[in-house]
XYZ file of C-alpha atoms in Angstrom:
331
model
C -23.012 6.259 3.712
C -22.416 3.896 1.006
C -19.454 1.300 2.411
C -19.100 -0.040 -1.401
C -17.456 1.203 -4.296
C -19.875 2.779 -6.648
C -19.290 4.102 -10.393
C -19.437 7.536 -9.140
C -16.779 7.269 -6.583
C -14.619 5.235 -8.856
C -14.693 8.406 -11.169
C -14.130 10.573 -8.468
C -10.925 8.789 -7.447
C -9.966 8.617 -11.020
C -10.184 12.219 -11.721
C -7.879 12.814 -8.562
C -5.314 10.387 -9.998
C -5.289 11.934 -13.265
C -4.707 15.321 -11.652
C -1.706 14.479 -9.955
C 0.584 11.625 -11.461
C 1.998 13.838 -13.809
C 2.247 16.524 -11.491
C 5.960 16.992 -11.187
C 6.035 19.923 -8.380
C 6.415 19.643 -5.416
C 8.392 16.744 -5.334
C 9.952 15.102 -2.740
C 12.957 12.856 -3.780
C 14.362 9.760 -2.178
C 17.374 10.383 -3.959
C 21.099 10.025 -2.342
C 23.624 12.303 -4.392
C 27.397 11.264 -4.042
C 28.321 14.272 -6.487
C 27.070 16.988 -8.685
C 26.362 14.698 -11.804
C 23.858 13.275 -9.749
C 21.683 16.306 -9.316
C 18.122 15.462 -9.479
C 15.617 16.195 -11.497
C 11.903 13.903 -11.159
C 11.145 13.774 -14.617
C 14.719 12.997 -16.219
C 15.562 10.556 -13.555
C 11.901 8.804 -13.273
C 10.730 9.033 -16.559
C 7.353 7.285 -15.553
C 6.834 7.592 -11.643
C 7.786 11.454 -11.403
C 4.608 12.944 -10.197
C 2.256 12.446 -7.041
C 4.777 14.449 -4.785
C 6.908 11.420 -4.472
C 7.517 7.994 -6.338
C 5.996 5.822 -4.368
C 2.365 7.828 -4.278
C 2.839 7.792 -8.011
C 3.403 3.928 -8.313
C -0.059 3.821 -6.364
C -1.548 6.446 -8.261
C -0.813 4.572 -11.221
C -2.171 1.470 -9.519
C -5.596 3.298 -8.677
C -6.052 4.149 -12.228
C -5.832 0.399 -13.348
C -7.736 -1.041 -10.771
C -10.616 1.364 -11.577
C -10.200 1.071 -15.280
C -10.467 -2.779 -14.461
C -13.680 -2.850 -12.454
C -15.628 -0.165 -14.483
C -14.461 -0.455 -17.742
C -17.410 1.967 -19.050
C -15.786 4.702 -16.927
C -15.623 8.093 -18.593
C -11.921 8.417 -17.846
C -11.246 5.119 -19.433
C -9.986 6.701 -22.731
C -8.011 9.013 -20.631
C -6.637 6.534 -18.558
C -5.570 4.100 -21.380
C -3.463 7.431 -23.120
C -1.732 8.084 -20.156
C -0.627 4.829 -19.564
C 0.262 4.020 -23.398
C 2.447 7.012 -23.088
C 4.264 6.173 -19.941
C 4.479 2.033 -20.212
C 7.127 2.067 -22.872
C 10.214 -0.349 -22.870
C 12.796 2.580 -22.741
C 10.711 4.431 -20.117
C 10.612 0.974 -17.512
C 14.098 0.239 -18.397
C 14.838 4.032 -17.159
C 13.088 3.250 -14.366
C 14.572 -0.355 -13.643
C 18.299 1.074 -14.404
C 18.253 3.632 -11.318
C 18.079 0.445 -8.854
C 21.578 -0.094 -10.298
C 23.475 3.151 -8.658
C 25.289 1.889 -5.952
C 23.211 4.257 -3.586
C 19.870 2.816 -4.225
C 19.955 -0.244 -1.752
C 17.460 1.333 -0.071
C 15.299 3.216 -2.520
C 11.769 3.003 -1.221
C 12.182 0.124 0.940
C 9.764 -1.522 1.535
C 6.937 0.562 1.041
C 7.858 1.709 -2.473
C 8.776 -2.257 -3.758
C 5.221 -3.377 -2.748
C 3.369 -1.000 -4.498
C 5.183 -1.507 -7.667
C 4.169 -5.197 -6.858
C 0.514 -4.392 -6.631
C 0.544 -2.438 -9.627
C 2.244 -5.374 -11.512
C -0.619 -7.308 -9.811
C -3.328 -5.059 -10.896
C -1.964 -5.085 -14.535
C -2.127 -8.586 -14.741
C -5.447 -9.009 -13.545
C -6.666 -6.945 -16.123
C -4.642 -8.981 -19.085
C -3.028 -5.635 -20.001
C -0.096 -5.445 -22.417
C 1.670 -3.028 -19.884
C 2.085 -5.818 -17.563
C 4.663 -7.653 -19.915
C 6.139 -3.809 -20.068
C 6.395 -3.245 -16.634
C 7.452 -6.803 -15.812
C 11.491 -6.383 -15.534
C 11.006 -3.407 -12.939
C 8.929 -5.944 -11.216
C 11.394 -8.519 -11.893
C 13.934 -6.273 -9.998
C 11.711 -5.304 -6.904
C 10.869 -9.254 -6.334
C 14.739 -9.663 -5.790
C 15.118 -7.120 -3.680
C 12.152 -8.886 -1.882
C 14.280 -12.017 -1.667
C 17.498 -10.259 -0.825
C 16.569 -8.340 1.946
C 13.924 -9.798 3.856
C 16.244 -12.700 5.167
C 18.551 -9.758 6.277
C 15.921 -8.315 8.886
C 16.188 -9.720 12.028
C 13.615 -7.871 13.403
C 10.348 -6.910 11.525
C 10.032 -2.634 11.592
C 6.558 -2.020 13.258
C 6.374 1.708 12.658
C 2.986 2.986 11.411
C 4.682 4.364 8.413
C 6.921 3.817 5.248
C 9.055 1.238 7.054
C 6.231 -1.037 8.055
C 7.263 -4.648 7.354
C 3.822 -6.219 7.772
C 2.250 -3.988 5.137
C 4.781 -4.875 2.494
C 3.973 -8.294 3.483
C 0.167 -7.757 2.876
C 0.989 -6.756 -0.698
C 3.572 -8.646 -2.029
C 1.743 -11.456 -0.968
C -1.278 -10.504 -3.368
C 1.383 -10.203 -6.373
C 3.067 -13.956 -5.639
C -0.557 -15.296 -5.380
C -1.778 -13.867 -8.779
C 2.017 -14.484 -10.567
C 1.819 -17.550 -9.201
C 5.218 -16.914 -7.706
C 5.733 -19.755 -4.785
C 8.953 -19.070 -4.017
C 8.400 -15.461 -2.668
C 5.517 -16.881 -1.349
C 7.085 -19.146 0.846
C 9.544 -16.406 1.635
C 6.960 -14.377 2.744
C 4.995 -16.991 5.015
C 8.126 -18.422 6.961
C 9.168 -14.386 7.906
C 5.718 -13.646 8.700
C 5.629 -16.555 11.194
C 9.318 -16.096 12.610
C 8.666 -12.316 12.762
C 4.996 -12.500 14.409
C 3.822 -16.016 14.966
C 4.889 -15.911 19.084
C 2.784 -12.235 19.587
C 0.806 -12.448 22.325
C -1.925 -9.707 23.516
C -1.313 -6.703 21.567
C -1.528 -3.973 23.409
C -1.952 -1.785 20.536
C -0.477 1.755 21.503
C -1.412 3.707 18.737
C -1.333 5.894 16.923
C 1.902 8.155 16.973
C 1.125 11.599 15.658
C 1.975 10.752 11.914
C 0.614 7.333 11.375
C -1.116 5.896 8.430
C -0.985 2.484 9.033
C -1.835 0.479 12.182
C 0.893 -1.652 13.504
C -1.462 -3.694 14.920
C -4.050 -4.165 12.299
C -1.042 -4.520 9.395
C 0.426 -7.722 11.170
C -2.905 -8.753 11.371
C -3.685 -8.609 7.900
C -0.117 -9.920 6.950
C -0.591 -13.203 9.065
C -4.407 -13.179 7.327
C -3.293 -12.897 4.127
C -0.160 -15.497 4.467
C -1.330 -18.296 7.160
C -4.137 -21.113 6.273
C -7.193 -20.245 7.573
C -7.329 -22.522 10.846
C -3.600 -21.440 11.974
C -4.415 -17.800 11.179
C -7.702 -17.964 13.493
C -5.807 -19.766 16.097
C -3.262 -17.058 16.144
C -5.588 -14.334 16.161
C -7.595 -15.304 19.003
C -4.228 -14.910 21.085
C -2.708 -11.720 19.326
C -6.048 -9.758 19.886
C -7.697 -12.027 22.800
C -10.546 -9.050 23.566
C -11.893 -8.194 20.389
C -15.072 -9.275 21.161
C -15.516 -6.258 23.552
C -13.713 -3.571 21.125
C -10.322 -3.956 22.681
C -7.993 -2.451 22.788
C -9.954 0.806 22.314
C -7.138 2.865 20.557
C -7.555 0.647 17.371
C -11.473 1.254 17.352
C -11.255 4.858 17.866
C -10.995 6.703 14.649
C -7.904 9.306 14.101
C -8.350 13.034 14.842
C -6.614 15.224 11.938
C -6.072 18.415 13.396
C -4.112 20.012 10.278
C -4.686 18.650 6.902
C -1.984 21.309 5.278
C 0.881 19.495 7.305
C 1.737 16.596 5.353
C 2.619 14.526 8.534
C -0.402 15.209 10.411
C -2.177 14.328 7.258
C -1.115 10.899 7.465
C -4.072 10.325 10.162
C -6.905 10.367 7.513
C -4.601 7.624 6.136
C -4.756 5.646 9.115
C -8.549 5.798 9.190
C -8.926 4.416 5.489
C -5.956 1.873 6.182
C -7.832 0.415 9.219
C -10.778 0.217 7.303
C -9.465 -1.931 5.218
C -7.524 -4.300 7.526
C -10.737 -4.246 9.294
C -12.465 -5.969 6.397
C -9.817 -8.279 5.570
C -9.470 -9.552 9.086
C -13.263 -10.009 9.306
C -13.298 -12.136 6.174
C -10.584 -14.131 7.246
C -12.074 -15.558 10.657
C -15.438 -17.567 11.300
C -17.292 -15.673 14.382
C -20.476 -13.844 13.012
C -20.308 -11.693 16.126
C -16.855 -10.673 15.984
C -16.962 -10.030 12.418
C -19.701 -7.917 12.928
C -17.990 -5.575 15.312
C -14.821 -5.460 12.641
C -16.748 -4.530 10.020
C -18.785 -1.867 12.030
C -15.406 -0.268 12.890
C -14.706 -0.605 9.159
C -17.714 1.996 8.271
C -16.861 3.976 11.307
C -13.186 4.338 10.096
C -13.767 4.742 6.728
C -16.896 7.509 7.427
C -14.270 9.463 8.927
C -11.925 9.847 6.296
C -13.720 8.820 2.810
C -14.425 12.903 2.777
C -11.318 14.265 3.031
C -9.591 12.156 -0.017
C -9.386 15.792 -2.172
C -8.789 18.728 -0.600
C -4.769 19.941 0.462
C -2.412 18.439 -1.933
C -0.623 16.914 1.111
C -3.428 14.187 1.351
C -4.910 14.533 -2.320
C -1.770 13.150 -3.599
C -2.203 9.647 -2.258
C -5.397 9.143 -0.125
C -7.942 7.977 -2.696
C -5.592 5.013 -3.356
C -6.177 4.107 0.451
C -9.530 4.934 -0.085
C -9.994 2.238 -2.972
C -7.729 -0.397 -0.802
C -10.510 0.052 1.687
C -13.508 -0.936 -0.734
C -11.654 -3.480 -2.869
C -9.088 -4.891 -0.477
C-alpha cells in the first residue's frame, strides 16, 4: 500500500466530498428548539454547512476540499471546488452561520469538535492565501472566543473517543493558533493541556469502545506533542507510554474490527483506524528514538491499510471518513 497522498487519491477524496457537502438529507441536527418558530430546515438555518449529514462533517468536508485544492493545484476538480467556494463563502452566508451562535440555546452547539474543525478550515484557507479566509474570519473569531470562554471552565478534560474529546480539539485548535499567530489562544491551549494531562502516567488504553472514532490515549499524546516544547514532550511521553517499545498497550496497536458499516456508530471504528494512523505519525515525528519511531510508523501504516478502502460506500461512513484519511496522510 502507498502510504503517501497521491494525486489520484486526492482526486478520489475530492469527488467524495463534492458529492456530499451539498447533500442536505439525510441530516442530523445539533439544534435546540424552544418553540414553533425554531423549526429546523438545514439549508435555511445553515446556508453554508447544511450538507454531509451534520454540520461538523460538512465543515470538514470543506476543509478536505480546501486542502487537496492547495496541495494539488492542477487537480481536475479544482474548478468545481472554486465554484463551490465562491457560492458558499459569501459575507451574507457567513453572517448567517455566525448569527446562529447568538441564539440563547447554542452555547454547547458543536462543542468542541465542530469548533475545532471550523478553525481547521480557516487555517487551510489562510495557508492557501485564499480570499475566502477573510470572509470566513468572523465565524472563526466567534469560535476562538468560545474556546477562550469555555476552556477555563472545563475542570476536567473529556476523555471519550467521540466528538466531545478534549485533546482532539486541542490538536486542531493548536494548528489554527500556530498559523494565525494567535499567541493568546496558543498560551491558553498549552496551559490547559499541562493542567489536564501533565501528570498522567502509564496509560492503560482500555479501548476501543464500541463507537469510538478517536483513541483517547493517542489523542492525548498528540495534543501534548503539538503543544509542549520537544524536550518536555519527550520526557512526558516516556512516562505516559513507558512500554511503547514493546508495542504495549497492545490495544492501541490492534486495528479495530468493523462489523456493520451501515450502522453509523459502528462505522465510527473505521474512523478510529484512520485517526490512530494520523496520531501515530504525529507522535513519531515528535520523538527522537529511531526504534520507537519505526514501531509507531509501522502501526500507522497497518491502521491506514485497515480502513483506507472503506472511505466510500455506505453513506454513514462516506460523509466523513475521507477527511480522516486525509488527516492521516497530511497531518
